[in-house]
PDB file of C-alpha atoms in Angstrom:
ATOM      1  CA  MET A  16      78.346 104.726   0.387  1.00 53.00           C
ATOM      2  CA  SER A  17      75.489 103.622   2.543  1.00 61.00           C
ATOM      3  CA  ASN A  18      74.049 101.187  -0.009  1.00 73.00           C
ATOM      4  CA  VAL A  19      77.364  99.271  -0.541  1.00 71.00           C
ATOM      5  CA  GLY A  20      77.426  96.000   1.359  1.00 73.00           C
ATOM      6  CA  TRP A  21      80.078  93.486   2.253  1.00 77.00           C
ATOM      7  CA  ASP A  22      79.303  91.302  -0.743  1.00 80.00           C
ATOM      8  CA  ASP A  23      79.289  94.074  -3.360  1.00 80.00           C
ATOM      9  CA  VAL A  24      82.292  94.413  -5.684  1.00 75.00           C
ATOM     10  CA  THR A  25      83.241  97.652  -7.395  1.00 74.00           C
ATOM     11  CA  VAL A  26      85.056  97.301 -10.721  1.00 72.00           C
ATOM     12  CA  ILE A  27      87.101 100.352 -11.489  1.00 73.00           C
ATOM     13  CA  ARG A  28      88.451  99.393 -14.891  1.00 71.00           C
ATOM     14  CA  LYS A  29      87.704  96.222 -16.806  1.00 64.00           C
ATOM     15  CA  ARG A  30      89.899  95.217 -19.715  1.00 68.00           C
ATOM     16  CA  PRO A  31      88.219  94.019 -22.864  1.00 64.00           C
ATOM     17  CA  ASP A  32      88.424  90.304 -23.627  1.00 61.00           C
ATOM     18  CA  THR A  33      91.354  89.662 -25.904  1.00 62.00           C
ATOM     19  CA  GLY A  34      91.929  86.423 -27.699  1.00 60.00           C
ATOM     20  CA  LYS A  35      94.356  84.151 -25.951  1.00 63.00           C
ATOM     21  CA  ALA A  36      96.306  81.384 -27.553  1.00 67.00           C
ATOM     22  CA  LEU A  37      94.891  78.089 -26.364  1.00 65.00           C
ATOM     23  CA  ARG A  38      97.727  75.630 -26.297  1.00 70.00           C
ATOM     24  CA  THR A  39      96.129  72.622 -24.695  1.00 79.00           C
ATOM     25  CA  THR A  40      93.046  70.663 -25.606  1.00 81.00           C
ATOM     26  CA  GLU A  41      91.677  71.193 -22.076  1.00 84.00           C
ATOM     27  CA  ALA A  42      91.828  74.971 -22.511  1.00 79.00           C
ATOM     28  CA  LEU A  43      90.114  74.661 -25.891  1.00 77.00           C
ATOM     29  CA  THR A  44      87.244  72.548 -24.555  1.00 83.00           C
ATOM     30  CA  ALA A  45      86.850  74.900 -21.570  1.00 82.00           C
ATOM     31  CA  ALA A  46      86.534  77.860 -23.940  1.00 78.00           C
ATOM     32  CA  GLN A  47      83.963  75.966 -26.013  1.00 80.00           C
ATOM     33  CA  ARG A  48      81.899  75.164 -22.916  1.00 83.00           C
ATOM     34  CA  SER A  49      81.954  78.749 -21.663  1.00 82.00           C
ATOM     35  CA  GLY A  50      80.782  80.025 -25.041  1.00 77.00           C
ATOM     36  CA  GLY A  51      83.939  81.985 -25.848  1.00 71.00           C
ATOM     37  CA  THR A  52      84.829  82.823 -29.408  1.00 72.00           C
ATOM     38  CA  ILE A  53      87.317  80.443 -30.976  1.00 73.00           C
ATOM     39  CA  SER A  54      89.289  81.119 -34.127  1.00 73.00           C
ATOM     40  CA  SER A  55      92.229  79.365 -35.669  1.00 71.00           C
ATOM     41  CA  GLU A  56      95.024  81.066 -37.564  1.00 71.00           C
ATOM     42  CA  LYS A  57      97.865  79.498 -39.457  1.00 68.00           C
ATOM     43  CA  LYS A  58     101.245  80.908 -38.566  1.00 65.00           C
ATOM     44  CA  THR A  59     103.742  81.601 -41.274  1.00 63.00           C
ATOM     45  CA  GLY A  60     106.893  79.585 -40.845  1.00 61.00           C
ATOM     46  CA  LEU A  61     109.200  82.575 -41.276  1.00 59.00           C
ATOM     47  CA  ASN A  62     111.073  84.168 -38.454  1.00 58.00           C
ATOM     48  CA  GLN A  63     111.312  87.935 -38.653  1.00 57.00           C
ATOM     49  CA  ASN A  64     115.054  87.889 -37.921  1.00 58.00           C
ATOM     50  CA  HIS A  65     115.854  84.978 -40.235  1.00 56.00           C
ATOM     51  CA  VAL A  66     116.096  85.831 -43.889  1.00 57.00           C
ATOM     52  CA  GLY A  67     115.909  82.921 -46.308  1.00 61.00           C
ATOM     53  CA  VAL A  68     118.212  82.325 -49.264  1.00 60.00           C
ATOM     54  CA  ASP A  69     117.537  84.737 -52.108  1.00 68.00           C
ATOM     55  CA  ALA A  70     116.266  82.983 -55.247  1.00 70.00           C
ATOM     56  CA  SER A  71     119.030  84.462 -57.400  1.00 72.00           C
ATOM     57  CA  LYS A  72     121.681  83.282 -54.949  1.00 74.00           C
ATOM     58  CA  ALA A  73     120.131  79.816 -54.845  1.00 74.00           C
ATOM     59  CA  ALA A  74     120.245  79.622 -58.643  1.00 76.00           C
ATOM     60  CA  LYS A  75     123.883  80.723 -58.629  1.00 77.00           C
ATOM     61  CA  ILE A  76     124.734  77.996 -56.104  1.00 74.00           C
ATOM     62  CA  ASP A  77     122.921  75.415 -58.235  1.00 75.00           C
ATOM     63  CA  ARG A  78     124.903  76.449 -61.328  1.00 77.00           C
ATOM     64  CA  GLU A  79     128.191  76.102 -59.459  1.00 75.00           C
ATOM     65  CA  THR A  80     130.054  73.092 -60.821  1.00 70.00           C
ATOM     66  CA  GLU A  81     133.429  73.464 -59.154  1.00 72.00           C
ATOM     67  CA  ASP A  82     134.464  70.498 -57.052  1.00 73.00           C
ATOM     68  CA  PHE A  83     135.898  71.402 -53.699  1.00 71.00           C
ATOM     69  CA  LYS A  84     138.477  69.066 -52.185  1.00 76.00           C
ATOM     70  CA  VAL A  85     139.664  69.249 -48.632  1.00 76.00           C
ATOM     71  CA  GLU A  86     143.386  68.742 -48.213  1.00 81.00           C
ATOM     72  CA  ARG A  87     144.174  65.910 -45.816  1.00 83.00           C
ATOM     73  CA  VAL A  88     147.301  64.599 -44.138  1.00 85.00           C
ATOM     74  CA  GLY A  89     149.169  62.269 -46.466  1.00 87.00           C
ATOM     75  CA  MET A  90     149.613  58.620 -45.538  1.00 89.00           C
ATOM     76  CA  SER A  91     153.392  59.058 -45.529  1.00 90.00           C
ATOM     77  CA  VAL A  92     153.032  61.712 -42.798  1.00 90.00           C
ATOM     78  CA  ALA A  93     150.573  59.521 -40.896  1.00 92.00           C
ATOM     79  CA  LYS A  94     152.994  56.561 -40.981  1.00 92.00           C
ATOM     80  CA  ALA A  95     155.919  58.781 -39.945  1.00 92.00           C
ATOM     81  CA  ILE A  96     153.942  60.052 -36.925  1.00 93.00           C
ATOM     82  CA  GLN A  97     152.979  56.510 -35.972  1.00 92.00           C
ATOM     83  CA  GLN A  98     156.503  55.136 -36.275  1.00 92.00           C
ATOM     84  CA  GLY A  99     158.057  58.101 -34.468  1.00 92.00           C
ATOM     85  CA  ARG A 100     155.565  57.801 -31.619  1.00 92.00           C
ATOM     86  CA  GLN A 101     156.137  54.056 -31.267  1.00 93.00           C
ATOM     87  CA  ALA A 102     159.930  54.538 -31.390  1.00 92.00           C
ATOM     88  CA  LYS A 103     159.679  56.861 -28.392  1.00 92.00           C
ATOM     89  CA  SER A 104     157.194  54.393 -26.792  1.00 93.00           C
ATOM     90  CA  LEU A 105     154.494  57.056 -26.395  1.00 92.00           C
ATOM     91  CA  THR A 106     150.757  56.509 -26.514  1.00 93.00           C
ATOM     92  CA  GLN A 107     148.552  58.836 -28.541  1.00 93.00           C
ATOM     93  CA  LYS A 108     147.383  60.375 -25.270  1.00 94.00           C
ATOM     94  CA  ASP A 109     150.992  60.975 -24.113  1.00 94.00           C
ATOM     95  CA  LEU A 110     151.880  62.623 -27.422  1.00 93.00           C
ATOM     96  CA  ALA A 111     148.750  64.760 -27.256  1.00 94.00           C
ATOM     97  CA  THR A 112     149.665  65.880 -23.737  1.00 94.00           C
ATOM     98  CA  LYS A 113     153.202  66.814 -24.807  1.00 93.00           C
ATOM     99  CA  ILE A 114     151.992  68.946 -27.723  1.00 93.00           C
ATOM    100  CA  ASN A 115     149.025  70.410 -25.789  1.00 94.00           C
ATOM    101  CA  GLU A 116     146.373  69.009 -28.103  1.00 92.00           C
ATOM    102  CA  LYS A 117     143.453  66.608 -27.678  1.00 92.00           C
ATOM    103  CA  PRO A 118     144.075  62.877 -28.219  1.00 93.00           C
ATOM    104  CA  SER A 119     141.499  62.926 -31.022  1.00 93.00           C
ATOM    105  CA  VAL A 120     143.706  65.396 -32.934  1.00 92.00           C
ATOM    106  CA  VAL A 121     146.677  63.019 -32.738  1.00 93.00           C
ATOM    107  CA  ASN A 122     144.416  60.145 -33.809  1.00 94.00           C
ATOM    108  CA  ASP A 123     143.181  62.139 -36.827  1.00 92.00           C
ATOM    109  CA  TYR A 124     146.751  62.912 -37.914  1.00 91.00           C
ATOM    110  CA  GLU A 125     147.848  59.287 -37.486  1.00 92.00           C
ATOM    111  CA  THR A 126     144.946  57.888 -39.474  1.00 91.00           C
ATOM    112  CA  GLY A 127     145.274  60.521 -42.216  1.00 88.00           C
ATOM    113  CA  LYS A 128     141.814  61.952 -41.556  1.00 87.00           C
ATOM    114  CA  ALA A 129     142.891  65.412 -40.369  1.00 86.00           C
ATOM    115  CA  ALA A 130     141.413  67.980 -42.741  1.00 83.00           C
ATOM    116  CA  ASN A 131     143.583  70.956 -43.681  1.00 83.00           C
ATOM    117  CA  PRO A 132     146.603  69.941 -41.574  1.00 87.00           C
ATOM    118  CA  ASN A 133     147.784  72.656 -39.239  1.00 89.00           C
ATOM    119  CA  GLN A 134     151.483  73.425 -39.709  1.00 90.00           C
ATOM    120  CA  GLN A 135     151.864  74.444 -36.059  1.00 92.00           C
ATOM    121  CA  ILE A 136     150.610  71.064 -34.861  1.00 92.00           C
ATOM    122  CA  LEU A 137     152.950  69.301 -37.282  1.00 92.00           C
ATOM    123  CA  ALA A 138     155.858  71.437 -36.010  1.00 92.00           C
ATOM    124  CA  LYS A 139     155.065  70.486 -32.395  1.00 93.00           C
ATOM    125  CA  MET A 140     154.934  66.804 -33.355  1.00 93.00           C
ATOM    126  CA  GLU A 141     158.263  67.143 -35.190  1.00 92.00           C
ATOM    127  CA  ARG A 142     159.927  68.575 -32.076  1.00 93.00           C
ATOM    128  CA  VAL A 143     158.547  65.918 -29.720  1.00 93.00           C
ATOM    129  CA  LEU A 144     159.079  62.922 -32.017  1.00 92.00           C
ATOM    130  CA  GLY A 145     162.352  64.064 -33.612  1.00 91.00           C
ATOM    131  CA  VAL A 146     161.025  63.078 -37.044  1.00 91.00           C
ATOM    132  CA  LYS A 147     160.571  65.323 -40.076  1.00 91.00           C
ATOM    133  CA  LEU A 148     156.882  65.632 -41.008  1.00 89.00           C
ATOM    134  CA  ARG A 149     156.874  68.570 -43.454  1.00 87.00           C
ATOM    135  CA  GLY A 150     158.563  69.283 -46.780  1.00 84.00           C
ATOM    136  CA  LYS A 151     160.984  66.797 -48.363  1.00 84.00           C
ATOM    137  CA  ASP A 152     162.386  63.704 -46.670  1.00 83.00           C
ATOM    138  CA  ILE A 153     159.275  63.013 -44.566  1.00 85.00           C
ATOM    139  CA  GLY A 154     160.089  60.416 -41.930  1.00 81.00           C
ATOM    140  CA  SER A 155     163.815  61.182 -41.687  1.00 85.00           C
ATOM    141  CA  VAL A 156     165.382  61.944 -38.330  1.00 85.00           C
ATOM    142  CA  LEU A 157     165.582  65.629 -37.455  1.00 81.00           C
ATOM    143  CA  ALA A 158     168.991  67.102 -36.762  1.00 75.00           C
ATOM    144  CA  GLY A 159     169.503  68.353 -33.235  1.00 68.00           C
ATOM    145  CA  PRO A 160     169.531  72.096 -32.449  1.00 65.00           C
ATOM    146  CA  GLY A 161     173.364  72.240 -32.149  1.00 59.00           C
ATOM    147  CA  SER A 162     174.186  70.350 -35.352  1.00 57.00           C
ATOM    148  CA  ALA A 163     173.410  73.077 -37.887  1.00 53.00           C
ATOM    149  CA  LYS A 164     175.727  73.189 -40.929  1.00 54.00           C
ATOM    150  CA  LYS A 165     178.143  76.111 -41.084  1.00 48.00           C
TER     151      LYS A 165
END
């Protein structure tokens, strides 16, 4: 201990130099200046958790010729909603509030763009507007709850 001075440094354990990923050009030039070893590796674009489409499945999808059509609200239903809403002097936003839906949903139904029309939403609109929107006689006035035929 007598020959250790204030300026001496004792290294207990030194880790070996491992390659670090140099992400910036400044780090790369600094490594080149210091004489460090530089190597470049190309990463594969595959994620370990992500499995790509199997070739046999891809071929099966390519051979598929069936045309898929999305059912939309008919224009007769769209017109009936529009006329019923205007008869009650409601805006699309007011109707949406009364049926607990977004105004964009009401807009989609009125323009006929709603894909796969939800029967529950149509039932709510029927109750609020008093107009039949499902089945036969679309657009006719709904009978009140007490006027059922006996």
